[in-house]
mmCIF file with all atom_site columns, C-alpha atoms in Angstrom:
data_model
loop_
_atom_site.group_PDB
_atom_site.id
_atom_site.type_symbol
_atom_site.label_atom_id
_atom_site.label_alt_id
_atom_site.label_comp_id
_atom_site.label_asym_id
_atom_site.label_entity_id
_atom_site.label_seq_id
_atom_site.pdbx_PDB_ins_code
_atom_site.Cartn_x
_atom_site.Cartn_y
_atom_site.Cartn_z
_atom_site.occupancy
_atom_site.B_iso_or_equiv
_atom_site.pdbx_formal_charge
_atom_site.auth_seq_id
_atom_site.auth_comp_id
_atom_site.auth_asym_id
_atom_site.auth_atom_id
_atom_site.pdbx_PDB_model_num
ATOM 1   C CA . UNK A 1 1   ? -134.803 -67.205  97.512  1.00 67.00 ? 205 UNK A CA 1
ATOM 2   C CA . UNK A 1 2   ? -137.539 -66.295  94.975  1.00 77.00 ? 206 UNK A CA 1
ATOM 3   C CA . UNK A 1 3   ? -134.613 -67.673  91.856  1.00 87.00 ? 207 UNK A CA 1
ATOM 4   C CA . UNK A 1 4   ? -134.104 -71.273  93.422  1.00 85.00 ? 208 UNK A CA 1
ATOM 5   C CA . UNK A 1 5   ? -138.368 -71.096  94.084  1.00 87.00 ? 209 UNK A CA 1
ATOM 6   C CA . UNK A 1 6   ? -138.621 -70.655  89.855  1.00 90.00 ? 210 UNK A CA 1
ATOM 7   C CA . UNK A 1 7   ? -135.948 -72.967  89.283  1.00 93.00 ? 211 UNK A CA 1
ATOM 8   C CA . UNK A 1 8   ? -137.029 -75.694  91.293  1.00 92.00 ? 212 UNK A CA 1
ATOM 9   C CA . UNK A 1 9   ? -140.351 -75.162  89.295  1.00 94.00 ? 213 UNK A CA 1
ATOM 10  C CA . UNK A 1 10  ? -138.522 -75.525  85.998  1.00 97.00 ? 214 UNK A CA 1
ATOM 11  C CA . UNK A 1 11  ? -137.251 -78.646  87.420  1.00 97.00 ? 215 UNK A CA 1
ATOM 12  C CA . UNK A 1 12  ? -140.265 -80.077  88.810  1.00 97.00 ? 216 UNK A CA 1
ATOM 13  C CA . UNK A 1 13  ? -142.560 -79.216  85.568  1.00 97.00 ? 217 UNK A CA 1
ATOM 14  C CA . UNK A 1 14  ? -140.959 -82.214  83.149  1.00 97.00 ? 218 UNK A CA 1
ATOM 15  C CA . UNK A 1 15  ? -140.635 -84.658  86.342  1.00 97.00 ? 219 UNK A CA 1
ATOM 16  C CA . UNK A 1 16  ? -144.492 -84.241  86.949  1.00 98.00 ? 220 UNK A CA 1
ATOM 17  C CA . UNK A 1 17  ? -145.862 -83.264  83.553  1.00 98.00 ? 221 UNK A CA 1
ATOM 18  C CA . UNK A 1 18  ? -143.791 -85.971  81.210  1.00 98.00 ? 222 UNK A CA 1
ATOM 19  C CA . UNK A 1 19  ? -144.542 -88.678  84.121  1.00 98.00 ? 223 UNK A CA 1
ATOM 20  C CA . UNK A 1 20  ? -148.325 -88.020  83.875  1.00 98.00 ? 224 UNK A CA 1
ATOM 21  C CA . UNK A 1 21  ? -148.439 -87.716  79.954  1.00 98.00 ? 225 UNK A CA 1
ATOM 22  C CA . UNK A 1 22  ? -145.907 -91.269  79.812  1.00 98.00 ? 226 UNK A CA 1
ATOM 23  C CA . UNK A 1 23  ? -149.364 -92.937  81.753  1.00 98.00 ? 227 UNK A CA 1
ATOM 24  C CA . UNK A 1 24  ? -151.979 -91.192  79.747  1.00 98.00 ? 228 UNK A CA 1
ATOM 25  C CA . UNK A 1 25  ? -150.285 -92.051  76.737  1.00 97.00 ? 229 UNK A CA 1
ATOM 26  C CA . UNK A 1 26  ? -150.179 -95.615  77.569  1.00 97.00 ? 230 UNK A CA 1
ATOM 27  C CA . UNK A 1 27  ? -153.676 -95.605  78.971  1.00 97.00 ? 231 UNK A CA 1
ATOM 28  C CA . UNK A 1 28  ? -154.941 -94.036  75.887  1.00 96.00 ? 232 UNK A CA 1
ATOM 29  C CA . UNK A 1 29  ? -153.050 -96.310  73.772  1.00 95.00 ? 233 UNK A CA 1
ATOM 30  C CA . UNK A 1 30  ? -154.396 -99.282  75.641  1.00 94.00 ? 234 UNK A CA 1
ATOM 31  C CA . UNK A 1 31  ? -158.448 -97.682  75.289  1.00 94.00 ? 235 UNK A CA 1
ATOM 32  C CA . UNK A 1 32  ? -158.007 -98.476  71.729  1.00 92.00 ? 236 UNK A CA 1
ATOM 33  C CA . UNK A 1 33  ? -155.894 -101.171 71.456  1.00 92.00 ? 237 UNK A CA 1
ATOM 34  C CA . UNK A 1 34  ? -156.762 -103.431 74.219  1.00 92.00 ? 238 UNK A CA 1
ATOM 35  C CA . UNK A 1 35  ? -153.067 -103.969 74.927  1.00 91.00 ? 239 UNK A CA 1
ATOM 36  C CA . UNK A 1 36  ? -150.808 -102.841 77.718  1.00 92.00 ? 240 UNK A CA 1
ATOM 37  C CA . UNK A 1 37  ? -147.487 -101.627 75.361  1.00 93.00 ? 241 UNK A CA 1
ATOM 38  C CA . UNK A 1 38  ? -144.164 -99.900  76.110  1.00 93.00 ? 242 UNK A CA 1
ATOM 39  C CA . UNK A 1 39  ? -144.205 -95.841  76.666  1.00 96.00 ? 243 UNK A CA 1
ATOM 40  C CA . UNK A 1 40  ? -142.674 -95.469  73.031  1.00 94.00 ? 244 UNK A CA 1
ATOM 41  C CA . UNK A 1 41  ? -144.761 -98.167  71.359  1.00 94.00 ? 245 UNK A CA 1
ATOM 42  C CA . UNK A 1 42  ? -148.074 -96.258  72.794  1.00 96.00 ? 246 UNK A CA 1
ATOM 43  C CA . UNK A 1 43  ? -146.846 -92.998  71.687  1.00 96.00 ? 247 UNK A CA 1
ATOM 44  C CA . UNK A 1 44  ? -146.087 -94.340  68.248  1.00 95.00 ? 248 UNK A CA 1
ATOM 45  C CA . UNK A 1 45  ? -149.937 -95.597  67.820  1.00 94.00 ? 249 UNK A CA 1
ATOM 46  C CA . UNK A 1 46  ? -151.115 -92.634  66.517  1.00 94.00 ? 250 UNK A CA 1
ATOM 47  C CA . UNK A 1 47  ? -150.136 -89.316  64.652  1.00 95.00 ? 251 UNK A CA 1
ATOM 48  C CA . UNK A 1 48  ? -151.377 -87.106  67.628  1.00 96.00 ? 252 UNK A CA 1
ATOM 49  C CA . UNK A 1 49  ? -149.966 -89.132  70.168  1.00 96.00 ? 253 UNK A CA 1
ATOM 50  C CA . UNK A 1 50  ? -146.774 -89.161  68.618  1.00 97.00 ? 254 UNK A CA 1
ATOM 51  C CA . UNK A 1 51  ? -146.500 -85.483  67.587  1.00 97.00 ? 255 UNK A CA 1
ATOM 52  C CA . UNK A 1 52  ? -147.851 -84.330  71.857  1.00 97.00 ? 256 UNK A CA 1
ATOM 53  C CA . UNK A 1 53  ? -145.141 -87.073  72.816  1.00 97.00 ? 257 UNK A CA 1
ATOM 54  C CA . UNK A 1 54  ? -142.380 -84.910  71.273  1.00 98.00 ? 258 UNK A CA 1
ATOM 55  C CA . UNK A 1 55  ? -143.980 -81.864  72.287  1.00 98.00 ? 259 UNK A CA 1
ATOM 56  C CA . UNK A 1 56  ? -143.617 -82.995  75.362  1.00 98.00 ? 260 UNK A CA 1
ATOM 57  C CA . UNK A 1 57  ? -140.615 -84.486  75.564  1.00 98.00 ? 261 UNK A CA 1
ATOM 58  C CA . UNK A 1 58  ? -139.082 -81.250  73.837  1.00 97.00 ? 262 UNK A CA 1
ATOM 59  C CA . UNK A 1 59  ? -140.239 -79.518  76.063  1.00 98.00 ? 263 UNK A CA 1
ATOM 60  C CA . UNK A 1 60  ? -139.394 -81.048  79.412  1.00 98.00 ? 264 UNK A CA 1
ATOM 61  C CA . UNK A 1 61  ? -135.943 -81.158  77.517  1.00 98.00 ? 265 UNK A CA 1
ATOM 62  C CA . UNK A 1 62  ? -136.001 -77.567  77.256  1.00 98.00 ? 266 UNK A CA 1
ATOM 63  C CA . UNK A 1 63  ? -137.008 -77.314  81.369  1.00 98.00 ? 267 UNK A CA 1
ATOM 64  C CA . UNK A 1 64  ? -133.895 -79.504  82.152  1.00 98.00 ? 268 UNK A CA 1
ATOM 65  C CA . UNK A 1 65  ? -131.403 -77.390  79.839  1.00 98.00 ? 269 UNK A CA 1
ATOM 66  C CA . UNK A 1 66  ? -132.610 -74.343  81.434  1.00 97.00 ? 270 UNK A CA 1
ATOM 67  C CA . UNK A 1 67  ? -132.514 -75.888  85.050  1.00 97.00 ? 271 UNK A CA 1
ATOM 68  C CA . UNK A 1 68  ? -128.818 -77.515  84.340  1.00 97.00 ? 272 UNK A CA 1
ATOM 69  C CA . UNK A 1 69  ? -127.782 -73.814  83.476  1.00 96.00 ? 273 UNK A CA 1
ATOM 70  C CA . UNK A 1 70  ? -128.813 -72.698  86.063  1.00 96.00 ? 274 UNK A CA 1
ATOM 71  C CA . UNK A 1 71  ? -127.126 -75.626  88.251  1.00 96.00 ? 275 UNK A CA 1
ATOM 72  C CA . UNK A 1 72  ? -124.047 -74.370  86.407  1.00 96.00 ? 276 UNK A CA 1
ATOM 73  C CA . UNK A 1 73  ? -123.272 -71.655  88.711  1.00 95.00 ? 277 UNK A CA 1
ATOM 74  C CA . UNK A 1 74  ? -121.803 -73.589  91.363  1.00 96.00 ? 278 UNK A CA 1
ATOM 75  C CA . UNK A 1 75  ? -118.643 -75.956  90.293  1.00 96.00 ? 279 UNK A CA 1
ATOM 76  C CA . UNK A 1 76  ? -119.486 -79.120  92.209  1.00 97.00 ? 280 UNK A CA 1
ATOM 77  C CA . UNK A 1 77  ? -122.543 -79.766  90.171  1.00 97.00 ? 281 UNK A CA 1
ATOM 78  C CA . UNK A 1 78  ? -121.106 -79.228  87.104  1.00 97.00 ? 282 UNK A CA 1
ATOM 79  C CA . UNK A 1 79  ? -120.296 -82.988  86.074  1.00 98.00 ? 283 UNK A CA 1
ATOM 80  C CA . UNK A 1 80  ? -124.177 -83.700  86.911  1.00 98.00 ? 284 UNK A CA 1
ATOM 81  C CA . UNK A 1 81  ? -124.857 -81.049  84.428  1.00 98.00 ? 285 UNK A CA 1
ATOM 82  C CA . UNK A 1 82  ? -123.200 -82.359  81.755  1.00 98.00 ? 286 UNK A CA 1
ATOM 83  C CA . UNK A 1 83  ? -124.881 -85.652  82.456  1.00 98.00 ? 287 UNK A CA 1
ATOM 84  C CA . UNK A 1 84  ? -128.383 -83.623  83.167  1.00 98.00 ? 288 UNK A CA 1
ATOM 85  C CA . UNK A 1 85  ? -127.613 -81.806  79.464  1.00 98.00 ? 289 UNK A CA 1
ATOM 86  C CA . UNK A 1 86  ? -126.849 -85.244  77.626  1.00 98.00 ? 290 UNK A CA 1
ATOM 87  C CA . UNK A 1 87  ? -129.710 -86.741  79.280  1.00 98.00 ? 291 UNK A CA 1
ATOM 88  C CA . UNK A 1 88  ? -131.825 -84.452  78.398  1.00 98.00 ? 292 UNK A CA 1
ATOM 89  C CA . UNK A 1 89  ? -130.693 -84.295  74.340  1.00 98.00 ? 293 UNK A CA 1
ATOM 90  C CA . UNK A 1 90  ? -130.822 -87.979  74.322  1.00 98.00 ? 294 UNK A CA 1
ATOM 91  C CA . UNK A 1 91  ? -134.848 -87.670  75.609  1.00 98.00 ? 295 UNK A CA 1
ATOM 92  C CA . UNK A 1 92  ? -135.026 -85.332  72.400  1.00 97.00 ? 296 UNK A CA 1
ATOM 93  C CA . UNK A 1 93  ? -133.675 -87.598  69.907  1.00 97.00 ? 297 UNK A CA 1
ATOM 94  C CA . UNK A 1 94  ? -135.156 -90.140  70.748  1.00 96.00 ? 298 UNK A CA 1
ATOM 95  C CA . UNK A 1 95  ? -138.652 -88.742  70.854  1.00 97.00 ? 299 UNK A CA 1
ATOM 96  C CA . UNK A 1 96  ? -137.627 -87.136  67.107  1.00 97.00 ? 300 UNK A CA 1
ATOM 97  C CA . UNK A 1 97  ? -136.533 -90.380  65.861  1.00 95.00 ? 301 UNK A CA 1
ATOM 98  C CA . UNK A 1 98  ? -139.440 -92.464  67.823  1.00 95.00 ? 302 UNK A CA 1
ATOM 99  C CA . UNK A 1 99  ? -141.909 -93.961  64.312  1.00 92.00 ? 303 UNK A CA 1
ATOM 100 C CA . UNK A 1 100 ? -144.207 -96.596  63.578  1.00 86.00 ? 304 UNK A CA 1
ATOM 101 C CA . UNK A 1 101 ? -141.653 -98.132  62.112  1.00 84.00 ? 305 UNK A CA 1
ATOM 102 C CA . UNK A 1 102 ? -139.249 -98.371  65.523  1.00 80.00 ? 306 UNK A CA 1
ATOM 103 C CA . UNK A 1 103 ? -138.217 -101.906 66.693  1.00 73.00 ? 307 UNK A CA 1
ATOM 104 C CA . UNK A 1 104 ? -140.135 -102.299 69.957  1.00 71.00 ? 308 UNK A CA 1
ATOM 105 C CA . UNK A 1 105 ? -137.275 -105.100 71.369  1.00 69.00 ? 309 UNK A CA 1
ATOM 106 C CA . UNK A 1 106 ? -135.128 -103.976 74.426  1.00 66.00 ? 310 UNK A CA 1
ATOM 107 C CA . UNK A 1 107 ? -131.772 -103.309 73.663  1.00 62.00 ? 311 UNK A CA 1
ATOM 108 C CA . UNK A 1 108 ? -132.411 -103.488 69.659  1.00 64.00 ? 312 UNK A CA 1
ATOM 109 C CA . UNK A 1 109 ? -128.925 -101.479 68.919  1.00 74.00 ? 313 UNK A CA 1
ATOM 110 C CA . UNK A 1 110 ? -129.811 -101.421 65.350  1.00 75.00 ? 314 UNK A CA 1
ATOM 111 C CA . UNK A 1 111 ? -132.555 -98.818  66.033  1.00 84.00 ? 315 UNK A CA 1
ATOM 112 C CA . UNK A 1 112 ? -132.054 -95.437  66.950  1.00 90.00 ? 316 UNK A CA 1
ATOM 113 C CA . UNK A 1 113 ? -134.414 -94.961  69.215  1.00 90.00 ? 317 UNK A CA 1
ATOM 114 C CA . UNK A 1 114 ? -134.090 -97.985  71.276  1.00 88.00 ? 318 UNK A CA 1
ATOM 115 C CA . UNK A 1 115 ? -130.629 -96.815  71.183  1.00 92.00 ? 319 UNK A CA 1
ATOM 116 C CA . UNK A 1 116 ? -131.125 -93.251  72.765  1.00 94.00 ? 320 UNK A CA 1
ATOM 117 C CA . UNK A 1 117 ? -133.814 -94.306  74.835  1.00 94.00 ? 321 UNK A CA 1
ATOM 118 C CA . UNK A 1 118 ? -131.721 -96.198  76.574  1.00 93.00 ? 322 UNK A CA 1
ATOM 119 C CA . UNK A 1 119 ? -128.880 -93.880  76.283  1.00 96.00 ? 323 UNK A CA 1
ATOM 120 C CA . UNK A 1 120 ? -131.646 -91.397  78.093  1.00 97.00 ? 324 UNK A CA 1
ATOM 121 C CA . UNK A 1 121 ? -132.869 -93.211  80.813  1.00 97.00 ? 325 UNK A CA 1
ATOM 122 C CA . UNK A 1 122 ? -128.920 -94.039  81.782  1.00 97.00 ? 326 UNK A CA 1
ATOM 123 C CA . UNK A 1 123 ? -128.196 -90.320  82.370  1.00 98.00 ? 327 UNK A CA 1
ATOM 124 C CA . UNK A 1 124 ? -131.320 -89.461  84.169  1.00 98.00 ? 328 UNK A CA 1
ATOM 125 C CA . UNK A 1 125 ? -130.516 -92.571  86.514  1.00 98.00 ? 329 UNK A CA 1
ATOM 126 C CA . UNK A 1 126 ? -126.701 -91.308  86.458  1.00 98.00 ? 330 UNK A CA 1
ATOM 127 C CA . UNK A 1 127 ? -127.868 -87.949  87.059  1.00 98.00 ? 331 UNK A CA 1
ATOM 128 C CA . UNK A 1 128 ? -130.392 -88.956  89.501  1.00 98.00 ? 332 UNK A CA 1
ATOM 129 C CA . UNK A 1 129 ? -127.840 -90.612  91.723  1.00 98.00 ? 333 UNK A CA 1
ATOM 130 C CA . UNK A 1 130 ? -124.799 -88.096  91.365  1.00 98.00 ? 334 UNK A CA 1
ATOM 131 C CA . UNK A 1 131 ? -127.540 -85.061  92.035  1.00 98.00 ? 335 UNK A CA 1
ATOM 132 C CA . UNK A 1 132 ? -128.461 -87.045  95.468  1.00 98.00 ? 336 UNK A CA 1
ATOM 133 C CA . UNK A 1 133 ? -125.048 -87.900  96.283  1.00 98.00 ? 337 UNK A CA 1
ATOM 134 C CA . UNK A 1 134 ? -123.919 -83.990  95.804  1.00 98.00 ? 338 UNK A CA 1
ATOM 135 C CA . UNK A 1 135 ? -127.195 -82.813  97.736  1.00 97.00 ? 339 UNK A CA 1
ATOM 136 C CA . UNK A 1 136 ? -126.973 -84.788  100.569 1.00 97.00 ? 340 UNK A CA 1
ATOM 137 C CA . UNK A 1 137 ? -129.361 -87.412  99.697  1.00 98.00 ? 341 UNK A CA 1
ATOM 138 C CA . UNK A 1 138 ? -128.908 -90.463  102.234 1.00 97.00 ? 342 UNK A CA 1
ATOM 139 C CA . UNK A 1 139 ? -126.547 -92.950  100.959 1.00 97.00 ? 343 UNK A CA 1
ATOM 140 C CA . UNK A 1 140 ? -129.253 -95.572  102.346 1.00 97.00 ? 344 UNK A CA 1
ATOM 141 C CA . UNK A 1 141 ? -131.860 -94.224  100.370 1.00 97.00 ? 345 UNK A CA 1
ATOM 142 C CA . UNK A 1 142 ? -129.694 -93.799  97.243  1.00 98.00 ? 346 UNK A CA 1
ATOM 143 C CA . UNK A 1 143 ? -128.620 -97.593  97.614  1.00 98.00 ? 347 UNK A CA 1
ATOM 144 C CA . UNK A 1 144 ? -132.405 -98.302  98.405  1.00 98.00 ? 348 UNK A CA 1
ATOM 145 C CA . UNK A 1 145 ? -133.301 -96.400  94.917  1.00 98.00 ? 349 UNK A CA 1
ATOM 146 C CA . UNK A 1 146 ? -130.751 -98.631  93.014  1.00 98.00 ? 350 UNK A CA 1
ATOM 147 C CA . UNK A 1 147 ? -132.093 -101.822 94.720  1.00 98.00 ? 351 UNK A CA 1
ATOM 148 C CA . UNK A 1 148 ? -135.748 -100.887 93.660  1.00 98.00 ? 352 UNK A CA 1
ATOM 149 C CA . UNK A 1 149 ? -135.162 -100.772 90.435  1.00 98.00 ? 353 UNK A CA 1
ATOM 150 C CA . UNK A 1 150 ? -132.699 -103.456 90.105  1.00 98.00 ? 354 UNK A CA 1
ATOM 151 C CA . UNK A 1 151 ? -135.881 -105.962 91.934  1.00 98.00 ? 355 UNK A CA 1
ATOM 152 C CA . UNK A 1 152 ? -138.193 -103.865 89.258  1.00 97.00 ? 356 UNK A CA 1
ATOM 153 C CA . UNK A 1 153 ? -136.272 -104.642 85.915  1.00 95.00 ? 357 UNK A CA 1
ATOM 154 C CA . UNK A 1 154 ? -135.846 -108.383 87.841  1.00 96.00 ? 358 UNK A CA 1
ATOM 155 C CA . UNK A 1 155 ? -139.265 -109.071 87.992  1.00 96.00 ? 359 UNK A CA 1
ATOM 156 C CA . UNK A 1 156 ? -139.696 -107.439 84.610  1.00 93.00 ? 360 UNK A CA 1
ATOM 157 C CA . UNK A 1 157 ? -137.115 -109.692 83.122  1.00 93.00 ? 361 UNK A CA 1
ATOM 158 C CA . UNK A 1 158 ? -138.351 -112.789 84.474  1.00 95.00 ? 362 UNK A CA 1
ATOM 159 C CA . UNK A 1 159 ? -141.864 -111.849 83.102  1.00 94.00 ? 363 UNK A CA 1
ATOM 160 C CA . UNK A 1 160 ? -140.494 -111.935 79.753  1.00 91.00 ? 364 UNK A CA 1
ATOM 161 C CA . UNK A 1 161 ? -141.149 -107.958 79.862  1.00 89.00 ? 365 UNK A CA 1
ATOM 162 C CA . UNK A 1 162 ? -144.847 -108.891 79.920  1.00 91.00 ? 366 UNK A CA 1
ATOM 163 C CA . UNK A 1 163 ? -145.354 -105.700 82.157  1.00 93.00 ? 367 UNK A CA 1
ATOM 164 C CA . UNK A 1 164 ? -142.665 -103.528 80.270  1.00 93.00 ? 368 UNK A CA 1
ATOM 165 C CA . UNK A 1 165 ? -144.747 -100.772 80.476  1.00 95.00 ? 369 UNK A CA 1
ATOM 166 C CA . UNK A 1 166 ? -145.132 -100.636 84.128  1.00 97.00 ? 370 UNK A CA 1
ATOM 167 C CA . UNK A 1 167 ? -141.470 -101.054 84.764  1.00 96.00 ? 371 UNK A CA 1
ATOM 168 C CA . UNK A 1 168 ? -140.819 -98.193  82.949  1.00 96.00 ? 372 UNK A CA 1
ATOM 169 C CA . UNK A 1 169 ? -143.590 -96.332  84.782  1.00 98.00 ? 373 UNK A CA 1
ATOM 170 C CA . UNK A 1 170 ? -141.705 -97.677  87.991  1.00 98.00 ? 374 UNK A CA 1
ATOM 171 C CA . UNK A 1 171 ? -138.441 -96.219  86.631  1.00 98.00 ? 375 UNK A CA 1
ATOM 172 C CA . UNK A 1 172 ? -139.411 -92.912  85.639  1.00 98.00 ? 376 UNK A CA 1
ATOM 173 C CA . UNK A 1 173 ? -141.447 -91.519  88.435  1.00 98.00 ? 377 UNK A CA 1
ATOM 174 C CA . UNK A 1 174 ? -138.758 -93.477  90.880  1.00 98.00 ? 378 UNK A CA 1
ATOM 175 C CA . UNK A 1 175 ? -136.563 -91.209  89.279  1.00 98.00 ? 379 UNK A CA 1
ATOM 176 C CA . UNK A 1 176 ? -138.689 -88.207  89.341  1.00 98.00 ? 380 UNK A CA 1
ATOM 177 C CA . UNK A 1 177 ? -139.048 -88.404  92.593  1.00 98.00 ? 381 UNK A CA 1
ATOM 178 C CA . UNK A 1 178 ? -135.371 -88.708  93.805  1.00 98.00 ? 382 UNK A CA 1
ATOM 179 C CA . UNK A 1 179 ? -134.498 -85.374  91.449  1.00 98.00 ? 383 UNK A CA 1
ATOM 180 C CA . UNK A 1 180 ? -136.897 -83.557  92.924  1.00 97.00 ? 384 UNK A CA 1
ATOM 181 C CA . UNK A 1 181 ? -136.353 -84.440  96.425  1.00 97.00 ? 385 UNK A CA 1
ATOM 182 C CA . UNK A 1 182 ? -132.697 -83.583  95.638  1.00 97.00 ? 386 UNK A CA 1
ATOM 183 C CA . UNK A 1 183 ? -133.754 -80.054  94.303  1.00 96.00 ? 387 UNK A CA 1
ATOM 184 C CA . UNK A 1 184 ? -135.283 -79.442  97.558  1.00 93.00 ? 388 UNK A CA 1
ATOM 185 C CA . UNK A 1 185 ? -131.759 -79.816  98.881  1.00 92.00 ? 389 UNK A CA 1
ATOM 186 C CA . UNK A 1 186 ? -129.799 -77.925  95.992  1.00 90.00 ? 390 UNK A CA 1
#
């Protein structure tokens, strides 16, 4: 009915808007720099770029909290909540914490924000892939997803992360688009 209509636009707002910003912010970022850079190192460039990227990052956070509330309601999708809700405090922090001064080097555990960022991305694949598997989602295509992005990060590793930037683009709106394909089925 008309509430699952309004929720599934509370869910597809952060998957569409935070997707496009992650690409203007890079593209921007690359206008005056010259340089293709990570989503976080393009966002840190500037004092307005950084201050929209937590804007918007806050508040796609605050679309998934109210979405995984809603969610709530029905038992079986209540561990996917949880992971929806962690997900989605993780993409907070780490936008908060996100500052010139971050260490732009995957998996720099010393850093906070590399730390949660990667924390963040874990539970929206998690929650990505247990959202699917509840819906209905093909096991084929969910296997499919996780083979994507496995060849992705592959081709991303072996390039020295020379085209970080586009993996993550890869990543996200991969993801984007299985959640919202599952909250046609929800």
């Amino acid at each position: 009915g008309s509430d699952r209509l309004g929720m599934n636009a509370i869910l597809y707002a952060p998957l569409i808007v935070v997707n496009i910003w992650h690409g203007l912010v890079i593209w921007l970022a690359r206008r005056r720099s010259g340089i293709w850079r990570s989503i976080s190192e393009s966002a840190a460039s500037g004092d307005v770029l950084l201050r929209t990227h937590r804007i918007v990052h806050g508040m796609g956070a605050a679309c998934f909290y109210a979405y995984a509330s809603w969610l709530w309601q029905w038992p079986h999708y209540r561990l996917a909540v949880f992971i929806l809700m962690f997900a989605a405090t993780c993409d907070m922090v780490q936008s908060l914490v996100l500052s010139k001064r971050t260490i732009h080097r995957s998996f720099t555990l010393s850093d906070v924000h590399q730390v949660t960022s990667w924390t963040m991305a874990t539970g929206y694949f998690a929650f990505s892939l247990l959202f699917g598997y509840i819906v209905g989602i093909s096991p084929v295509w969910l296997t499919t997803y996780v083979v994507w992005l496995v060849v992705v990060y592959g081709i991303s590793y072996a390039t020295r992360h020379r085209y970080f930037w586009l993996a993550q683009m890869v990543f996200f709106v991969s993801t984007a688009i299985l959640i919202g394909l599952s909250g046609l089925e929800a």
